[in-house]
Coordinates of C-alpha atoms in Angstrom, one line a residue:
X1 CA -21.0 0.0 7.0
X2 CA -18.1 -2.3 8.4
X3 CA -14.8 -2.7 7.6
X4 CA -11.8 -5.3 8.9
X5 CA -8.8 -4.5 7.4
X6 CA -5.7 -7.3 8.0
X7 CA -2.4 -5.5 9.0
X8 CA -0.6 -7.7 10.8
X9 CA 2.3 -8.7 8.8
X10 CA 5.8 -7.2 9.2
X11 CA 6.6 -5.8 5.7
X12 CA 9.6 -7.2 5.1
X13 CA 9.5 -6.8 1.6
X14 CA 9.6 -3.3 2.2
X15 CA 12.8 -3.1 4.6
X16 CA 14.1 -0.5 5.2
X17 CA 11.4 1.2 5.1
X18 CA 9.4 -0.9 7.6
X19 CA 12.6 -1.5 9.8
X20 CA 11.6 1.2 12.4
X21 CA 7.9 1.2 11.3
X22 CA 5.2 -1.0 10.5
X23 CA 3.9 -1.0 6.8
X24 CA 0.6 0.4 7.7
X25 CA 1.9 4.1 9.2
X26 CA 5.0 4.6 6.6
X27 CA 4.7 7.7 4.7
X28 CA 3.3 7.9 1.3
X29 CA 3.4 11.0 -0.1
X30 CA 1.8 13.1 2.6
X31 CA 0.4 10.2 5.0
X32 CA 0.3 7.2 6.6
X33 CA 0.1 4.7 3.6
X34 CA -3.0 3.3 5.6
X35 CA -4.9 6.8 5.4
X36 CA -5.6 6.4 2.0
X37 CA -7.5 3.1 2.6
X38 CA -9.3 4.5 5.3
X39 CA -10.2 8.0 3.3
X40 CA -11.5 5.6 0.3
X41 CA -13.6 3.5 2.5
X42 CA -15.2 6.5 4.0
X43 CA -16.3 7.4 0.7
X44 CA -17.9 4.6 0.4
X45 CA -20.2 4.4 3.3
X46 CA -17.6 2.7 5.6
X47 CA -17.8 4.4 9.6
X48 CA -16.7 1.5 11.3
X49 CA -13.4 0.2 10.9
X50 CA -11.5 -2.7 12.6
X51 CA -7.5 -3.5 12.2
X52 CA -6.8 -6.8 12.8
X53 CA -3.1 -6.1 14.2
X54 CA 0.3 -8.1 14.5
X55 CA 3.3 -6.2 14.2
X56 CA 3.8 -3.2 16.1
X57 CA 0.5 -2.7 16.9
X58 CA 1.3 0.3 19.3
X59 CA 2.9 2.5 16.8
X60 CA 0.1 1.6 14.5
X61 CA -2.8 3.3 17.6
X62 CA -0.1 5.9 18.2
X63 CA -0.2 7.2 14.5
X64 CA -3.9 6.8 13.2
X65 CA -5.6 7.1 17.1
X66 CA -9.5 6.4 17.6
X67 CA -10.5 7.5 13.7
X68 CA -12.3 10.7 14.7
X69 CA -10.1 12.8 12.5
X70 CA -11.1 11.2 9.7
X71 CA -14.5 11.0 10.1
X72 CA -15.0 7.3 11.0
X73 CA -14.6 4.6 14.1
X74 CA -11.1 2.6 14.6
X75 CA -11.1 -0.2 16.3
X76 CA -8.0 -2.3 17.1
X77 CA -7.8 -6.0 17.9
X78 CA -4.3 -8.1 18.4
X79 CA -3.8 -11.4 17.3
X80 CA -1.7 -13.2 19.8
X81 CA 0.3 -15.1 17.1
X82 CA 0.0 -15.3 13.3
X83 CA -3.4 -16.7 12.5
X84 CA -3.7 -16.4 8.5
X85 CA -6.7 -14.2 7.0
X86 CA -9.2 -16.1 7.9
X87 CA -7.9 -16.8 11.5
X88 CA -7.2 -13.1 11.9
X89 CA -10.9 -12.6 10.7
X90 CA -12.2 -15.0 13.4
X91 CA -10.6 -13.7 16.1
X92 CA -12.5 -10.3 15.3
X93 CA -15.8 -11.8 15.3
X94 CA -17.4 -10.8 18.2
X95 CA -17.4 -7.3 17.0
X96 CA -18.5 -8.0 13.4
X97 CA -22.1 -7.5 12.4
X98 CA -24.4 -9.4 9.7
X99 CA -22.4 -8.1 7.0
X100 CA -19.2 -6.3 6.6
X101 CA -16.1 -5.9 4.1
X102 CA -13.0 -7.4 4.7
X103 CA -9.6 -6.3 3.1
X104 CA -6.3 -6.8 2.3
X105 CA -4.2 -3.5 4.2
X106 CA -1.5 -3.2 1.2
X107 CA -3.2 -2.2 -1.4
X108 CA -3.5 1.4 -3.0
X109 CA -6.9 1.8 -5.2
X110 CA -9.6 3.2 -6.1
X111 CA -12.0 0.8 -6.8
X112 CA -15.5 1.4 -6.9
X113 CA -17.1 -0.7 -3.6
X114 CA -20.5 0.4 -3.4
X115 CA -21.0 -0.7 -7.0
X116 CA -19.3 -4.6 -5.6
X117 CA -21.8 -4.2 -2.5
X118 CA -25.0 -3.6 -5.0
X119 CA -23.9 -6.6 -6.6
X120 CA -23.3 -8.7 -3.5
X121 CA -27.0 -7.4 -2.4
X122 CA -28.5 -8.2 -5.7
X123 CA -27.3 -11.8 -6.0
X124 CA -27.8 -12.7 -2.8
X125 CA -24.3 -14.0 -1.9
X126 CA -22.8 -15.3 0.9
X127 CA -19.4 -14.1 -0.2
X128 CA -18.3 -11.1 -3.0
X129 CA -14.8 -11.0 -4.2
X130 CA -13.7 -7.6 -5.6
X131 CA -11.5 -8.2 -9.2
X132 CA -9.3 -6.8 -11.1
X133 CA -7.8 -7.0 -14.5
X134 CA -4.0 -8.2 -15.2
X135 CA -2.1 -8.4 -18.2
X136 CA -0.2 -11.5 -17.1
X137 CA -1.5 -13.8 -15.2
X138 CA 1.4 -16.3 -14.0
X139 CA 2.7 -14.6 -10.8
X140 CA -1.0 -14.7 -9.7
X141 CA -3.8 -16.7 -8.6
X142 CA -6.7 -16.5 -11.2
X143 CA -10.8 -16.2 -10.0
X144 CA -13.0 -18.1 -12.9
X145 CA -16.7 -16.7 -13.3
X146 CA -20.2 -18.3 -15.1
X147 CA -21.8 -15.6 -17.1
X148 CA -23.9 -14.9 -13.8
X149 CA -20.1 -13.5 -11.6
X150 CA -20.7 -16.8 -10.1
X151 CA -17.0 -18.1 -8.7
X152 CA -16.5 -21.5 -10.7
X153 CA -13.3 -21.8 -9.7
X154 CA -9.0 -21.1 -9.1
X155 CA -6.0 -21.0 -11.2
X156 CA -3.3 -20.7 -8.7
X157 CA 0.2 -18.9 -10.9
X158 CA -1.3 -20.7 -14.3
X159 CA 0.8 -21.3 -17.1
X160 CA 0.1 -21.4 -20.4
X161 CA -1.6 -24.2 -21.0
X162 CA -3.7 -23.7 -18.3
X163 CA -5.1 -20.4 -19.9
X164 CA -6.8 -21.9 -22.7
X165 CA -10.4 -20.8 -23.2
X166 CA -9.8 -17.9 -20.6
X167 CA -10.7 -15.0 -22.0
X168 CA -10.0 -12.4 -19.2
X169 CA -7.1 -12.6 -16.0
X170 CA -8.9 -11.4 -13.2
X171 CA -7.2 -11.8 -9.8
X172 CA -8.3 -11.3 -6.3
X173 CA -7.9 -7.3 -5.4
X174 CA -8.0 -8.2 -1.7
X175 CA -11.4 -6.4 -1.2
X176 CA -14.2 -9.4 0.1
X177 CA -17.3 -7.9 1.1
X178 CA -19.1 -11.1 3.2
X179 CA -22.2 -12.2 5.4
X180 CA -21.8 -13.3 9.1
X181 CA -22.3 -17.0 7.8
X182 CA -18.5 -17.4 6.5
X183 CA -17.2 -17.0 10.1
X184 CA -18.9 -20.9 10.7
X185 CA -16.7 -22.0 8.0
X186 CA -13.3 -20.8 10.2
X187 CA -12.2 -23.1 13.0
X188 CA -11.1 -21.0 15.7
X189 CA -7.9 -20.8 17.6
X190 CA -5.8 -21.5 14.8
X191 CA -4.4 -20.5 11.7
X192 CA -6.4 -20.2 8.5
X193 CA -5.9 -19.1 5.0
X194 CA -9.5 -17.8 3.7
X195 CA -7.9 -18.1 -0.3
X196 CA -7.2 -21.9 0.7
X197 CA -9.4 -23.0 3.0
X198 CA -12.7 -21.5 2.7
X199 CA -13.4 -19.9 -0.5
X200 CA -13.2 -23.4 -2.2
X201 CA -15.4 -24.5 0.5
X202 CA -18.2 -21.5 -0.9
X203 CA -17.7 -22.2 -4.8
X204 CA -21.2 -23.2 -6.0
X205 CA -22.3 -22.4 -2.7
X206 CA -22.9 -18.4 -2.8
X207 CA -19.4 -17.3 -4.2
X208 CA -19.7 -14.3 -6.5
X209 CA -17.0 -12.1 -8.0
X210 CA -17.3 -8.5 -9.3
X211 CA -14.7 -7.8 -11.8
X212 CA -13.4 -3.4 -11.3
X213 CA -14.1 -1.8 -14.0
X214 CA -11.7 1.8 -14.8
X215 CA -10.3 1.3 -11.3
X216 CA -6.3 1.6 -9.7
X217 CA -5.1 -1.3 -8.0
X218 CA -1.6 -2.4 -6.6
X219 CA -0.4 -4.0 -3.8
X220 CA 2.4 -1.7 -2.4
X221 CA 4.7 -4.4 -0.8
X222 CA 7.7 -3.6 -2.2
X223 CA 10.2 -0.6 -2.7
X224 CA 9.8 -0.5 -6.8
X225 CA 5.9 -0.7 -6.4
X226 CA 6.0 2.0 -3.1
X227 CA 7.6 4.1 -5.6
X228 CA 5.5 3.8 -8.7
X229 CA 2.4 4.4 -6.3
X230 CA 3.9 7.8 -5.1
X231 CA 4.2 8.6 -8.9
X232 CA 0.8 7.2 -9.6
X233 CA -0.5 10.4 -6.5
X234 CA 1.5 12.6 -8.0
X235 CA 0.8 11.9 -11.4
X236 CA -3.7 11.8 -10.3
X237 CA -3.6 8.3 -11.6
X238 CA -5.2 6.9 -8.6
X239 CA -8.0 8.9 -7.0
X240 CA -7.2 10.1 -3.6
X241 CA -7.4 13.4 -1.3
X242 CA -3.5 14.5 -2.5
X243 CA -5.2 15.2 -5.7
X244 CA -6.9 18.4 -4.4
X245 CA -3.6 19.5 -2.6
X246 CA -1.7 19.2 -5.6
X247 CA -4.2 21.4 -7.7
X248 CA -4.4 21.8 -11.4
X249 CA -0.4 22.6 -11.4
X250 CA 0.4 19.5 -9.6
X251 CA 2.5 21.1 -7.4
X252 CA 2.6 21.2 -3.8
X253 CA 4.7 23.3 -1.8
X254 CA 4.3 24.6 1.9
X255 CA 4.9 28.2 2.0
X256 CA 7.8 28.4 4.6
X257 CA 9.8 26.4 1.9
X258 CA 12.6 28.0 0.9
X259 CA 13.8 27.3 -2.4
X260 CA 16.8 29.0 -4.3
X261 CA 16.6 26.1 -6.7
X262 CA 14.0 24.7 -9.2
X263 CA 11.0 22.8 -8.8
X264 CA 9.3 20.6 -11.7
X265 CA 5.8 19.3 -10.8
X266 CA 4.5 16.9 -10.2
X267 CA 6.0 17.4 -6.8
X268 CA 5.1 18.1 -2.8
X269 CA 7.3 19.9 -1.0
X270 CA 6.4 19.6 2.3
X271 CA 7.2 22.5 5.5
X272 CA 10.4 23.3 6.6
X273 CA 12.1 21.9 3.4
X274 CA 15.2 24.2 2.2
X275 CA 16.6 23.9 -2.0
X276 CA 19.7 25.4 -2.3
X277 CA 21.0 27.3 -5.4
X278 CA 21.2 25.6 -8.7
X279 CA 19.2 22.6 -7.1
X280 CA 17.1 20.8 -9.4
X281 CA 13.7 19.1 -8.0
X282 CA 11.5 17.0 -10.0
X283 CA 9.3 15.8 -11.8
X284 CA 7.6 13.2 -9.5
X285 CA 9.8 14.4 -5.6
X286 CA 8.4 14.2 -2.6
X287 CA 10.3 15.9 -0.3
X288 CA 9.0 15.4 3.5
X289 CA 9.1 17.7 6.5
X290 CA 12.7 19.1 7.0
X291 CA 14.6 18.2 4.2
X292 CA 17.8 20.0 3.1
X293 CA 19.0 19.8 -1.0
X294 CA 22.3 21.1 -1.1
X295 CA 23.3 23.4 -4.0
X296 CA 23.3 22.0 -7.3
X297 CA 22.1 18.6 -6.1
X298 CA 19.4 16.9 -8.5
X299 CA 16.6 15.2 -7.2
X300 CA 14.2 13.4 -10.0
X301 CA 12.0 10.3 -9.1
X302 CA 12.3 10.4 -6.0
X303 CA 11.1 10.0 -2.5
X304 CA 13.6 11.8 0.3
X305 CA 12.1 11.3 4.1
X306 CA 11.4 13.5 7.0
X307 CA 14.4 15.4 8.3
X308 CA 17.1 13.9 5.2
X309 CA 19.9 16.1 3.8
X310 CA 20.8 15.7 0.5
X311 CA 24.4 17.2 -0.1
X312 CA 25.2 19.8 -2.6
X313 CA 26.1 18.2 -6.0
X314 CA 24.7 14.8 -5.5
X315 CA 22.9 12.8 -7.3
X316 CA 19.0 11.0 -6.2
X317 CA 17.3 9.0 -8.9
X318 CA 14.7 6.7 -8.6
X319 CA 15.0 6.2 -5.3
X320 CA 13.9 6.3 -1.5
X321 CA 16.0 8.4 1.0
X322 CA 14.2 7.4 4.5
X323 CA 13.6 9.9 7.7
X324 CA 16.9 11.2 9.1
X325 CA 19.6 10.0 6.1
X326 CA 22.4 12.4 4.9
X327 CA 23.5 11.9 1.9
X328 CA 26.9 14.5 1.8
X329 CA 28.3 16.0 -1.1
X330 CA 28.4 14.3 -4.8
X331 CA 27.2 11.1 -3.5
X332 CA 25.1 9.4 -6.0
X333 CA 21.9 7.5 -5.3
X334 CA 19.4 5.8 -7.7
X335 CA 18.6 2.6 -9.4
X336 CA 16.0 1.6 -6.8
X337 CA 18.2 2.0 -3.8
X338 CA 16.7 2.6 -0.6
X339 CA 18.8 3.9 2.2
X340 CA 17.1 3.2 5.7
X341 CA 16.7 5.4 8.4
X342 CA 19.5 7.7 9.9
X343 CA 21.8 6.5 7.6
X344 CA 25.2 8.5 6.6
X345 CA 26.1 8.1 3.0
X346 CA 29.9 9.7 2.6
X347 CA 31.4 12.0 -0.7
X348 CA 32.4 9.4 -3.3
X349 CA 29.5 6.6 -3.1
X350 CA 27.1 5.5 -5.8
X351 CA 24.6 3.7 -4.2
X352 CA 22.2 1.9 -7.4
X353 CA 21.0 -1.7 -8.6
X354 CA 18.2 -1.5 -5.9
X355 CA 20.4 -1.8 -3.1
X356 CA 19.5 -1.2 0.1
X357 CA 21.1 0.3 3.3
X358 CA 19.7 -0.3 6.8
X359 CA 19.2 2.2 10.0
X360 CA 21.9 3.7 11.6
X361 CA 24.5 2.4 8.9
X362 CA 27.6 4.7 8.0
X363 CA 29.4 4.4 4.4
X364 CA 32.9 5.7 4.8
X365 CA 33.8 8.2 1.5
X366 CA 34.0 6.2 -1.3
X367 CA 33.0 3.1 0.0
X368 CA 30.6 1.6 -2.3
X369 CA 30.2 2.3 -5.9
X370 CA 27.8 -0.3 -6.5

């Protein structure tokens, strides 16, 4: 089976994160947040995958190569300016076959494909949108069905008038699995939106949806949803291959760790990580390659980078600490702050309210208390 996954946007609603990086090969937990797509299609019977790149397309080869180590093909095409999802879809078309799946590369799930290709194959349709459930529906564009998962229509950000007589929110879960015949409908050379432009185009006309059922689904485009997905991994919420690291202790730590301090699961500690005396870590850290917790520093909710030092006495709560950044002693991050790459965060700041610090800054002692 076939894949084209789009992953040619910037992230910017990830920065800092994605300042240095592009979305697809930022860390999650243990691995390129694109990994876990990848792993979840093989499961499914995908060996052939295509990334439709934009931004940074380079460092995105460099970290996930030709596929081979995960057991499938990677292809890589360029678009050579922005050209929406369906123009990013056209300009891959010479290497598509008869039928393939097409999806959205920010999303972390586990939904259940092969049972949304059974029902593609059993209806006969041109085009099958994979659904999922929300609670509330008005940040969102809503897919109608006929009692046959036929697509009647779109509710785009309804309110609540609109929602009379719906009985269940179902959104697009960015996971489209589509015959050859929907690349006619894209004009070439251009930019396209498949939501706008062509799915309206298929309503009565082949359309089907297939509503998730049990599955995980979230888009991880921001910093607050990055870090409940980490939590999600480390909590086996979400099915992926972290799950068999962590074991039934949900704990994860390298053996050259050294660690004079406490560790609550869930947690991964990854190699070369040091915990000094007194130092409390967890529940739901990931600490990644290389990272130093000074003595009687606290680190809850948290994700802390490659190579970061935490200082001894501070404080990091619910919040991302990115490759490289020092945070020196009694310094105080949490609130949703996220504190870029290489970053120097002097005795005396408190560093909350979602802030966030870019690469290379330097925040003298005491400069913030935010």
């Amino acid at each position: 089976m076939q894949a084209v996954i789009l992953v040619g946007g910037e992230g910017t609603r990830l920065r800092p994160l994605t300042s240095r990086q592009p979305k697809p090969v930022i860390t999650l937990v243990d691995r390129p947040f694109l990994v876990y797509m990848l792993e979840w299609l093989r499961g499914h019977g995908v060996d052939d995958v295509i990334l439709s790149c934009g931004f940074e397309p380079t460092k995105v080869r460099a970290a996930l190569g030709d596929g081979s180590a995960l057991g499938l093909r990677l292809r890589y095409v360029v678009e050579p300016e922005p050209r929406g999802t369906a123009g990013a879809l056209k300009f891959a078309e010479d290497l598509l076959g008869d039928r393939f799946l097409m999806l959205n590369g920010d999303v972390l799930t586990d939904v259940d494909v092969t049972a949304q290709l059974r029902q593609h194959e059993a209806t006969g349709a041109t085009g099958t949108l994979g659904l999922v459930d929300v609670d509330d529906p008005s940040a969102y564009g809503l897919v109608l069905l006929g009692d046959d998962n036929a697509v009647t229509g779109f509710l785009e950000k309804p309110g609540p008038e609109e929602l009379v007589g719906v009985d269940r929110y179902l959104i697009s879960a960015g996971i489209y699995v589509l015959e050859r015949s929907v690349l006619d409908l894209i004009a070439p050379d251009r930019n396209v939106s498949i939501e706008r432009e062509v799915w309206p185009r298929l309503v009565g006309a082949g359309l089907y949806g297939a509503p998730a059922e049990h599955a995980y689904w979230m888009d991880i485009g921001t910093p607050e949803r990055y870090l409940q997905g980490t939590f999600d991994i480390l909590e086996g919420n979400v099915r992926t291959g972290v799950a068999e690291r962590l074991g039934v202790g949900y704990l994860a730590v390298d053996a050259d760790v050294r660690a004079d301090g406490r560790i609550v699961p869930p947690a991964v500690v990854a190699a070369g990580c040091s915990i000094g005396t007194d130092a409390h870590v967890g529940s739901l850290v990931v600490l990644g390659p290389g990272v130093t917790v000074g003595p009687g520093a606290r680190v809850e909710r948290a994700v802390v980078l490659d190579g970061a030092t935490i200082g001894a006495g501070c404080e990091i709560t619910d919040c991302i600490i990115a490759p490289g950044a020092r945070i020196e002693s009694g310094a105080v991050v949490r609130g949703g702050a996220v504190i870029g790459d290489d970053v120097r965060v002097g005795p005396g700041n408190v560093l909350a309210h979602g802030i966030r610090v870019f690469p290379g800054t330097e925040l003298p002692d005491g400069a913030i208390k935010f």
